[in-house]
Short mmCIF file of N, CA, C and O in Angstrom, two decimals:
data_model
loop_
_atom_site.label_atom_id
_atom_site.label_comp_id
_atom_site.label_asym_id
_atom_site.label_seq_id
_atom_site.Cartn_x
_atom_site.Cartn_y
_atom_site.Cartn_z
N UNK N 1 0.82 -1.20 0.00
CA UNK N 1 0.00 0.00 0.00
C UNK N 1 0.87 1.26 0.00
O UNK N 1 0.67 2.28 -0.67
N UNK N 2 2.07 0.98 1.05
CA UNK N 2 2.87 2.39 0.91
C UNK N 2 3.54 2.57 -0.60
O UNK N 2 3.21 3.51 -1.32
N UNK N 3 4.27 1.81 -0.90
CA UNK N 3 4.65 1.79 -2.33
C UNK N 3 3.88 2.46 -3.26
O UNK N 3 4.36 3.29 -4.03
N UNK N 4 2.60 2.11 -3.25
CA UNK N 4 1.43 2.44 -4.42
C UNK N 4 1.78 3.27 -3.95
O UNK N 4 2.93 3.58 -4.25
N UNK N 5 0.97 4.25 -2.80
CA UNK N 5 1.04 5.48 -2.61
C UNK N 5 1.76 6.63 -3.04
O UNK N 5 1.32 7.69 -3.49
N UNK N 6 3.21 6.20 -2.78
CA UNK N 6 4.49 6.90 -3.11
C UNK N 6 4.66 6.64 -4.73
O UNK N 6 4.90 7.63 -5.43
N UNK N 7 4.56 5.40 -5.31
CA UNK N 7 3.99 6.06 -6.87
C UNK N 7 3.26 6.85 -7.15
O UNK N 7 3.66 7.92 -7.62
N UNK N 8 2.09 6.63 -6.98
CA UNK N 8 0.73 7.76 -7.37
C UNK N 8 1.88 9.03 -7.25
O UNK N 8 2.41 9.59 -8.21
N UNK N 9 2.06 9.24 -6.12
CA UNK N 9 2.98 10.42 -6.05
C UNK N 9 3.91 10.97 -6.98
O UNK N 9 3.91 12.12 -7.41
N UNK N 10 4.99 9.74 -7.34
CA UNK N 10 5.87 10.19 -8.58
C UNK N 10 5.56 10.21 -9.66
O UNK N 10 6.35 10.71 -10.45
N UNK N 11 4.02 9.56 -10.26
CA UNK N 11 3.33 9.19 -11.39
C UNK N 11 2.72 11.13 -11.40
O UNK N 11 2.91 11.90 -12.34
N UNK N 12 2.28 11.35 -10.61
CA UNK N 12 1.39 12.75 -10.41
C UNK N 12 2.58 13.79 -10.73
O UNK N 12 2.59 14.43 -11.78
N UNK N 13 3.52 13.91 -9.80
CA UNK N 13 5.05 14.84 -9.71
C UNK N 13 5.14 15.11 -11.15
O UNK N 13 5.13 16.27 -11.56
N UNK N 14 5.26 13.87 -12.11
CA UNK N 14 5.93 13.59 -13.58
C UNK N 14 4.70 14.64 -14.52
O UNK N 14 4.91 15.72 -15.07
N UNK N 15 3.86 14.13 -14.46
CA UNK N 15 3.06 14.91 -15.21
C UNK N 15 2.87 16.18 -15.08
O UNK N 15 3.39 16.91 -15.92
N UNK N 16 2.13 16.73 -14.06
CA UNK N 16 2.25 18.00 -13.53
C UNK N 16 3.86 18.74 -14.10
O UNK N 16 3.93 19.87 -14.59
N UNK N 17 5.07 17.81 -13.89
CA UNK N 17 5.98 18.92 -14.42
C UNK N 17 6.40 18.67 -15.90
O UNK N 17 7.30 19.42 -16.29
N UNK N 18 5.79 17.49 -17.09
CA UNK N 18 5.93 17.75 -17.74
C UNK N 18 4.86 18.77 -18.38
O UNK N 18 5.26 19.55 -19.25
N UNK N 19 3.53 18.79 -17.97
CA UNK N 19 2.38 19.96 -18.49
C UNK N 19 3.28 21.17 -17.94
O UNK N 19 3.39 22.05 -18.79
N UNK N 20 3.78 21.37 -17.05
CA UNK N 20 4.11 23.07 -16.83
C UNK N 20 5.69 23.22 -17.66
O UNK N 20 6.32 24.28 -17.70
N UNK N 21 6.04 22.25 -18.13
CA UNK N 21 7.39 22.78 -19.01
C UNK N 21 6.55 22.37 -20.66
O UNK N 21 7.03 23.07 -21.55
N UNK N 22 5.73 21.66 -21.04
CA UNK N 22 5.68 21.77 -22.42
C UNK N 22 4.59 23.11 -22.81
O UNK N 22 4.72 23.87 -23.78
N UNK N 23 3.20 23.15 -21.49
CA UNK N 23 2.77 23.98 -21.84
C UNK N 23 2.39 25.28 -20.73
O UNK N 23 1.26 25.63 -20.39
N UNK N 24 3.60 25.81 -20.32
CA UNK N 24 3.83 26.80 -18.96
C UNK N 24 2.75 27.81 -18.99
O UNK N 24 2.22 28.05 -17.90
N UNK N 25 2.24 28.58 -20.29
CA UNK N 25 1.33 29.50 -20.05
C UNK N 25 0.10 29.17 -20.05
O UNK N 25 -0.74 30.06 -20.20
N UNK N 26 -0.33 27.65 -19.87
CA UNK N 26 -1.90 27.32 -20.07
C UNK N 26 -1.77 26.95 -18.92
O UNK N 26 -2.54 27.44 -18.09
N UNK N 27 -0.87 26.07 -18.53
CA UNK N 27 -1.06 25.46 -16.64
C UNK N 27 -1.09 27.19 -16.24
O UNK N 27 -2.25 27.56 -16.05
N UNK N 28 -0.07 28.26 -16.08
CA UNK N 28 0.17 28.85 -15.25
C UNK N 28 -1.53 29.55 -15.22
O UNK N 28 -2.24 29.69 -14.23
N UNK N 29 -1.84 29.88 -16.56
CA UNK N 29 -3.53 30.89 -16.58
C UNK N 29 -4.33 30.01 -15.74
O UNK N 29 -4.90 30.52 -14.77
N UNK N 30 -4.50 28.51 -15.99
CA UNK N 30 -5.21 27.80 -15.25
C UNK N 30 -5.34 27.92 -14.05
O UNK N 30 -6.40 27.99 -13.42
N UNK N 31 -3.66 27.97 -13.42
CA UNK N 31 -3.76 28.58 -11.45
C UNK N 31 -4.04 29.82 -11.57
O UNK N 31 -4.62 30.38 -10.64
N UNK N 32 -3.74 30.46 -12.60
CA UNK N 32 -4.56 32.22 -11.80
C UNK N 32 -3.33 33.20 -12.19
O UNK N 32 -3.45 34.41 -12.04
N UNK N 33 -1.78 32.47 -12.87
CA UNK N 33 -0.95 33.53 -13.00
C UNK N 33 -0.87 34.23 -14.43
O UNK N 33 -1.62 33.87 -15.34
N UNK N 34 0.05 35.23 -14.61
CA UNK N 34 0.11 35.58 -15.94
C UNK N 34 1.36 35.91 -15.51
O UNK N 34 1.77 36.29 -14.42
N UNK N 35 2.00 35.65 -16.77
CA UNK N 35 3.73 34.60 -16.83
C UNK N 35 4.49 36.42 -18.12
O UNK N 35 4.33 36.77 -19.29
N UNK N 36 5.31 37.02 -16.80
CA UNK N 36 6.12 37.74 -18.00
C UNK N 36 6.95 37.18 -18.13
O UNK N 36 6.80 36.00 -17.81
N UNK N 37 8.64 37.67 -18.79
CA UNK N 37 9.64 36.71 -19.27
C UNK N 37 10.27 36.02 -17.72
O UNK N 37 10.57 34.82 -17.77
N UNK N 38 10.48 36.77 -16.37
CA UNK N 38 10.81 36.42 -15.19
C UNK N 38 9.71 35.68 -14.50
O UNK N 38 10.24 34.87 -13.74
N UNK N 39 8.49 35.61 -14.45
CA UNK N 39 7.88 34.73 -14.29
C UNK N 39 7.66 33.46 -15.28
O UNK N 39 6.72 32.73 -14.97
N UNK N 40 8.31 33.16 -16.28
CA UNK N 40 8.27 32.31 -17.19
C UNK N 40 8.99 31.26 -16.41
O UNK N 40 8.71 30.09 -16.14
N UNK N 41 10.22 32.18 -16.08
CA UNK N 41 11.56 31.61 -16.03
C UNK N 41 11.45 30.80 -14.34
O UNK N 41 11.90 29.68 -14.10
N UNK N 42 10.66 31.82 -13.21
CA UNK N 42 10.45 31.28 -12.02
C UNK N 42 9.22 29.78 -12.23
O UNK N 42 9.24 28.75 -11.56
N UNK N 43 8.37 30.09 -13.25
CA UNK N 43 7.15 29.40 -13.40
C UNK N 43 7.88 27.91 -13.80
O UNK N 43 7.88 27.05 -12.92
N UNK N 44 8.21 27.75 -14.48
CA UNK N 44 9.53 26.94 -15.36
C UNK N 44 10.47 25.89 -14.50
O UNK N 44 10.78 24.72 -14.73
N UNK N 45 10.87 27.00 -13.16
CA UNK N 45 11.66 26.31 -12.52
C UNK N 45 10.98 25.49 -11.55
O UNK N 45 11.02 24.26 -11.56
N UNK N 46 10.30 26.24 -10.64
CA UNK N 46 9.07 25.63 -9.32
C UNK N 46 8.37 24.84 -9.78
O UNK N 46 8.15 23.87 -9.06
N UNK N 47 7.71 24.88 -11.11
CA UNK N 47 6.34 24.12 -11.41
C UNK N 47 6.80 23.11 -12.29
O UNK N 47 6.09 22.12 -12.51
N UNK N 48 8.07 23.27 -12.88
CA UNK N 48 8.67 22.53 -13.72
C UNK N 48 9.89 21.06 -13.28
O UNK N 48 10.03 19.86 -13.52
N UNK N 49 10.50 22.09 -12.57
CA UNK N 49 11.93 21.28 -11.90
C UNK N 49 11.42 21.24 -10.60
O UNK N 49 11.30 20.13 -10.08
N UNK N 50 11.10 22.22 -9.99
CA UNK N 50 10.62 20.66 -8.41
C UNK N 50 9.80 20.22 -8.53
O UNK N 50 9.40 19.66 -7.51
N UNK N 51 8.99 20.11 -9.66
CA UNK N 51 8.02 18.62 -9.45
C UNK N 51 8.69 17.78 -10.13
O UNK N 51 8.28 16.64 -9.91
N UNK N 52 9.50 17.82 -10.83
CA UNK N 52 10.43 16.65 -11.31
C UNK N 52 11.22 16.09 -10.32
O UNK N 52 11.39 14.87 -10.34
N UNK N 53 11.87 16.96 -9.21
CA UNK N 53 12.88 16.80 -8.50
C UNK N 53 12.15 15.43 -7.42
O UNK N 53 12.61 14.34 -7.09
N UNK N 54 10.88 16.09 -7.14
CA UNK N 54 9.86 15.23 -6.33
C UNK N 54 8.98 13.82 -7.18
O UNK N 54 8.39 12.89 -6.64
N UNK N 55 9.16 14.07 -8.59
CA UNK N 55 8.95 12.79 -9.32
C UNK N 55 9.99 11.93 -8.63
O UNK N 55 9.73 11.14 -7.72
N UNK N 56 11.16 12.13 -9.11
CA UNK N 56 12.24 11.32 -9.22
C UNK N 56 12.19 11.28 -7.68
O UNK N 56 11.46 10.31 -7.51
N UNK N 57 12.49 11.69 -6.58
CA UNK N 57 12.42 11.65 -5.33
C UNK N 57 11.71 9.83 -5.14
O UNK N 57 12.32 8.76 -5.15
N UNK N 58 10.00 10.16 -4.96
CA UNK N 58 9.10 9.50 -4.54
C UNK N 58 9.61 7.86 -5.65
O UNK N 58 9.79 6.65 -5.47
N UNK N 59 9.63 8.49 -6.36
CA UNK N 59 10.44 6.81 -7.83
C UNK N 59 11.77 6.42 -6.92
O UNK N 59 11.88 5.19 -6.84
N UNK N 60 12.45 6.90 -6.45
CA UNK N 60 13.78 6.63 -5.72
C UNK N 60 12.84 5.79 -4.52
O UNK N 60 12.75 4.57 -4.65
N UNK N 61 12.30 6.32 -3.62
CA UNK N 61 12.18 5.38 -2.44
C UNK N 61 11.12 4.53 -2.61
O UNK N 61 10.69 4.04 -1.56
N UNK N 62 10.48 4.17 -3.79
CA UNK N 62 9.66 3.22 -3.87
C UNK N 62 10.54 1.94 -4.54
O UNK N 62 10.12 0.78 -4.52
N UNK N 63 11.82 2.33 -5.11
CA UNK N 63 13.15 1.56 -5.18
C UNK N 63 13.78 1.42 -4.55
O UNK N 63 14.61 0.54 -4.77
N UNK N 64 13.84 2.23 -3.21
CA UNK N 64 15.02 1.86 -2.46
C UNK N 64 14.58 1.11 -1.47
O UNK N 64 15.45 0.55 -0.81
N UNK N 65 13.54 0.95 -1.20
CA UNK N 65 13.01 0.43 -0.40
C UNK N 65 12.28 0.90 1.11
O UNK N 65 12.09 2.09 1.34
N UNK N 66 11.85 -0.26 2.18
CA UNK N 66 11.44 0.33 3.27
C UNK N 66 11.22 1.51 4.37
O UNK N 66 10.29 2.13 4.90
N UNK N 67 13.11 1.41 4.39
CA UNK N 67 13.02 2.90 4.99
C UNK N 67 13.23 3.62 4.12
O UNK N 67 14.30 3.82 4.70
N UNK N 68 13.29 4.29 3.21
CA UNK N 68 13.19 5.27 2.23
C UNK N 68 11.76 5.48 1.96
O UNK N 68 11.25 6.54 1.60
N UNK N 69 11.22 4.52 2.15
CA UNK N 69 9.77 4.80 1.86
C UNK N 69 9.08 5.76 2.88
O UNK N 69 8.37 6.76 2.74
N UNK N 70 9.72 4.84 4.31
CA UNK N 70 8.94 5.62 5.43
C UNK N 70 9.36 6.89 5.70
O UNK N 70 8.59 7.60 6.35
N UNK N 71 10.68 7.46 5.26
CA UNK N 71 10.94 8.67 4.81
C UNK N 71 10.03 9.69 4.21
O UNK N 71 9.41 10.57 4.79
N UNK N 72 10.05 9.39 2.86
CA UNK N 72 9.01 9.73 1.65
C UNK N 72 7.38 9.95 2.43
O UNK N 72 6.71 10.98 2.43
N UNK N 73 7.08 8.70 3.01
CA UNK N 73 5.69 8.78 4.12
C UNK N 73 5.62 10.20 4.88
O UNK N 73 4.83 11.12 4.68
N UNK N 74 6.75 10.12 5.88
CA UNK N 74 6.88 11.70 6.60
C UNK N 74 6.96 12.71 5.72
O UNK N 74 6.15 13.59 6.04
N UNK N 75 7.64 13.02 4.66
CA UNK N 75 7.90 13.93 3.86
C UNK N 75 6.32 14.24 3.55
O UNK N 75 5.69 15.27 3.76
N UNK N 76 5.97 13.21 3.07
CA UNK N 76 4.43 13.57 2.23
C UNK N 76 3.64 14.59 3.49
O UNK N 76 3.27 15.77 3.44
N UNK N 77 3.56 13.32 4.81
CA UNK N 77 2.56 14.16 5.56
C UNK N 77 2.75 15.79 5.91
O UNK N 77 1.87 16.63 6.07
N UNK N 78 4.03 15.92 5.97
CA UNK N 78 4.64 17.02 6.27
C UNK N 78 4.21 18.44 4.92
O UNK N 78 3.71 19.55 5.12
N UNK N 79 4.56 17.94 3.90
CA UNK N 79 3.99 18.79 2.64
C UNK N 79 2.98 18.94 2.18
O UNK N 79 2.64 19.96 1.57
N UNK N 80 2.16 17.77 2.42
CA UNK N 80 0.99 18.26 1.93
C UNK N 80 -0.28 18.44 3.37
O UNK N 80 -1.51 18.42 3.34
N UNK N 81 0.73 18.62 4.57
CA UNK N 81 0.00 19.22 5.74
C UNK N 81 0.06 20.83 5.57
O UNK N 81 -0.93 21.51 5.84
N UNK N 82 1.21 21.39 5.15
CA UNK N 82 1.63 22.60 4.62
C UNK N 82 0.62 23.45 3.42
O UNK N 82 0.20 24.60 3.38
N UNK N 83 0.48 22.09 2.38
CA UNK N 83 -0.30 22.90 1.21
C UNK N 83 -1.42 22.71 1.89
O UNK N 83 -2.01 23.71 1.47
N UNK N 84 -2.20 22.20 2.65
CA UNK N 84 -3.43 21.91 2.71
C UNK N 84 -4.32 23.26 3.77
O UNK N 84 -5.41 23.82 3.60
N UNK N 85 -3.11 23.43 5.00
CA UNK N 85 -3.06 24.37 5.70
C UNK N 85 -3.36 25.87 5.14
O UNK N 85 -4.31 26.63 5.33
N UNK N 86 -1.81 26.03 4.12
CA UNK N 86 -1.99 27.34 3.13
C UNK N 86 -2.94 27.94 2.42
O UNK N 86 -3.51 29.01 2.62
N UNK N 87 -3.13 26.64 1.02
CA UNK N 87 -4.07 26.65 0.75
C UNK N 87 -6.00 26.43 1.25
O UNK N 87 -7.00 26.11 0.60
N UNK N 88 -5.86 26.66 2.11
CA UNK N 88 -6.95 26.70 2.89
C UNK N 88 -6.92 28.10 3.86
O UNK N 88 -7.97 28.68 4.14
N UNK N 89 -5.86 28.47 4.23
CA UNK N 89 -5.74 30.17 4.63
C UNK N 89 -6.22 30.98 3.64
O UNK N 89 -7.20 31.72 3.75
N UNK N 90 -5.10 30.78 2.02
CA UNK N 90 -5.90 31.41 1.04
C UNK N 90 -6.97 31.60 0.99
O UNK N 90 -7.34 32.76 1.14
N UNK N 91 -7.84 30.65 0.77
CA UNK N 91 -9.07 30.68 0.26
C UNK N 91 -10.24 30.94 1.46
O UNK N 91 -11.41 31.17 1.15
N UNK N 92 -9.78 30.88 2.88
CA UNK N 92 -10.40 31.83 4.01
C UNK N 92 -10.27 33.46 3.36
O UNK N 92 -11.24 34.16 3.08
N UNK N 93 -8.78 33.90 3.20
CA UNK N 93 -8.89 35.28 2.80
C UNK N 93 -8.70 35.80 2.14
O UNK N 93 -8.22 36.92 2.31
N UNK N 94 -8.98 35.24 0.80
CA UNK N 94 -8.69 35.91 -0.63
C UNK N 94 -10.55 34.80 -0.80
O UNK N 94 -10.83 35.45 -1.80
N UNK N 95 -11.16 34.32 -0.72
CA UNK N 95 -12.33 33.95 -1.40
C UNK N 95 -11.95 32.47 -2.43
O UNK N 95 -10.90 31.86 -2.62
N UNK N 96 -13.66 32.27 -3.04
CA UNK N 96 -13.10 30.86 -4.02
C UNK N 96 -12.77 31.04 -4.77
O UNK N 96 -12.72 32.06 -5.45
N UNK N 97 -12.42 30.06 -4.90
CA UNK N 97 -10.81 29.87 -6.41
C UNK N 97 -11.79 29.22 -7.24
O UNK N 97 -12.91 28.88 -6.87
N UNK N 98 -11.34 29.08 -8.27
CA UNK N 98 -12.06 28.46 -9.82
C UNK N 98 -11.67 27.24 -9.89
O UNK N 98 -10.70 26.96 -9.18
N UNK N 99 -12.16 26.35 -10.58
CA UNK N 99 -12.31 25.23 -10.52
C UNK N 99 -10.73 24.18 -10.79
O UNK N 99 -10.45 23.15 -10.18
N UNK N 100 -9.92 24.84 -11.86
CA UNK N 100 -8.75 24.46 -11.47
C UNK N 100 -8.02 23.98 -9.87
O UNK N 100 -7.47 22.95 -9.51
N UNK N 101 -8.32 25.24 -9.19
CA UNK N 101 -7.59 25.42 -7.88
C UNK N 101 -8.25 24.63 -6.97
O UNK N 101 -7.55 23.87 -6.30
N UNK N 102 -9.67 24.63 -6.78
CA UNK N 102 -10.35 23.77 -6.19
C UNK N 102 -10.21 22.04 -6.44
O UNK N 102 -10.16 21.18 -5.56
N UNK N 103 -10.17 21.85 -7.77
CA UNK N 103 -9.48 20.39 -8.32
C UNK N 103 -7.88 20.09 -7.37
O UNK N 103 -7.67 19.07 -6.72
N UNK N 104 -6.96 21.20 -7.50
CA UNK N 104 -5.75 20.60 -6.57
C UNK N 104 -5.83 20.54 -5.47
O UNK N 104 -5.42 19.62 -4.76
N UNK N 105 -6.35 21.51 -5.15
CA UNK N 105 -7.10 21.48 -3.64
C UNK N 105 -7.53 20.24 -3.31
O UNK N 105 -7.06 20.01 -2.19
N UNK N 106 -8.21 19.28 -3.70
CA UNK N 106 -9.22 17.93 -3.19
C UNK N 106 -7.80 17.60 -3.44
O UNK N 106 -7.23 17.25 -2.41
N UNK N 107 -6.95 17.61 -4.64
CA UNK N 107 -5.96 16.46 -4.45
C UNK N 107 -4.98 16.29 -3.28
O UNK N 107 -4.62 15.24 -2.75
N UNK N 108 -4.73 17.19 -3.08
CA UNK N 108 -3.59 17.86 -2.00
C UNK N 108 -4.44 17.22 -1.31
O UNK N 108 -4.29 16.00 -1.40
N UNK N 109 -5.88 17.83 -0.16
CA UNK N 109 -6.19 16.94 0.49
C UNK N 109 -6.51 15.49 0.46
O UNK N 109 -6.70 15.13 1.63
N UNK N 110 -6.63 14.62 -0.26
CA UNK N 110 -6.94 13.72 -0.52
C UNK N 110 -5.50 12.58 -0.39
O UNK N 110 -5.51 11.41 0.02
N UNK N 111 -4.53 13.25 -0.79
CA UNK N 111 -3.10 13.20 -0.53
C UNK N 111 -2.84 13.33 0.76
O UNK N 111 -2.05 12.52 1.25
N UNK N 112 -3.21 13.97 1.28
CA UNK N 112 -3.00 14.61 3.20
C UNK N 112 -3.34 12.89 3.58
O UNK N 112 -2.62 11.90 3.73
N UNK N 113 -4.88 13.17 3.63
CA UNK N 113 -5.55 12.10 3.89
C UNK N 113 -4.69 10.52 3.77
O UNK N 113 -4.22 9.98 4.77
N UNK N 114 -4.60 10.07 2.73
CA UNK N 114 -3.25 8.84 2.38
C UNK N 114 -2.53 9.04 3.18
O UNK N 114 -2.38 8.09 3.95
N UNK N 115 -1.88 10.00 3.40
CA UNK N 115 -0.49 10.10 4.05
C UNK N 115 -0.92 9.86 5.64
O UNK N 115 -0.35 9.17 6.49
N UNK N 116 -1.77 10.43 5.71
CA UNK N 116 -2.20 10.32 7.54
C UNK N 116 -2.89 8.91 7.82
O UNK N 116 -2.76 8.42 8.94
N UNK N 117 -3.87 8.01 6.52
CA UNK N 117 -3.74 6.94 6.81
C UNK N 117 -2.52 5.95 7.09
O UNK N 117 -2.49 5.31 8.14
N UNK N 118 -1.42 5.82 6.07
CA UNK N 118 -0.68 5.26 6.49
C UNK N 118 0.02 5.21 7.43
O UNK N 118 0.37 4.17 7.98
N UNK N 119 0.34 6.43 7.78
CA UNK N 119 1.03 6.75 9.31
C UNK N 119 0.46 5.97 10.05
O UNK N 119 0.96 4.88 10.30
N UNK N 120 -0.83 6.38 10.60
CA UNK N 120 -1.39 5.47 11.84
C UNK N 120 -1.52 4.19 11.40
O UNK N 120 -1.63 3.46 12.39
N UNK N 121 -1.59 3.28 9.91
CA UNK N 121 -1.42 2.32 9.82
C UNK N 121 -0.38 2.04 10.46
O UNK N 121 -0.44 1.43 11.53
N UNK N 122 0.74 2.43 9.93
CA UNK N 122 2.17 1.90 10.58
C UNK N 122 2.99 2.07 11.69
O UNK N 122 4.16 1.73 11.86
N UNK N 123 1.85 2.91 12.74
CA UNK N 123 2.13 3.08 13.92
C UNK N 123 2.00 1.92 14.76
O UNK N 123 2.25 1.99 15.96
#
């Protein structure tokens, strides 16, 4: 079950950063930004290269095995306790987001969720 998990993860990472490097100004309009040449270049890197960095990450400890996994486990709960938190401040004080944002939103939580099952599984 942890394994799957931590795929889904690097399977999700991969895509997400190949859509924001082949097509950067349709993902970025989709979240809400508009991309000059320095936001191309920041958009490019964050949305591009650390979700790759975190593809390849989550693919590493579903290879390396056990404890790498349970690593990857904490990591998850830890990050997407962060986005879930944030993104949920946002949208207390800036209002609702459009349907894009709301879509990552469930994922992120839904992701939380996994991550906090397994924990107490493996407690």
């Amino acid at each position: 079950m942890l394994a799957a998990y931590l795929l889904l993860n690097a399977v999700l990472y991969a895509v997400f950063a190949a859509a924001s490097t082949v097509v950067p100004a349709r993902i970025a309009a989709s979240l809400g930004f508009t991309l000059d040449t320095q936001g191309r270049i920041e958009f490019l890197t964050v949305y591009g290269g650390l979700e790759l960095g975190l593809a390849v990450f989550y693919a590493w400890a579903v290879y390396a095995g056990v404890p790498a996994q349970r690593v990857a486990l904490m990591f998850s709960l830890f990050v997407y306790g962060a986005l879930v938190l944030y993104r949920g401040a946002g949208f207390a004080l800036y209002g609702a987001p459009g349907t894009t944002l709301m879509g990552v939103a469930g994922l992120e939580l839904l992701m939380l969720i996994g991550a906090v099952t397994l924990v107490l599984r493996s407690s």
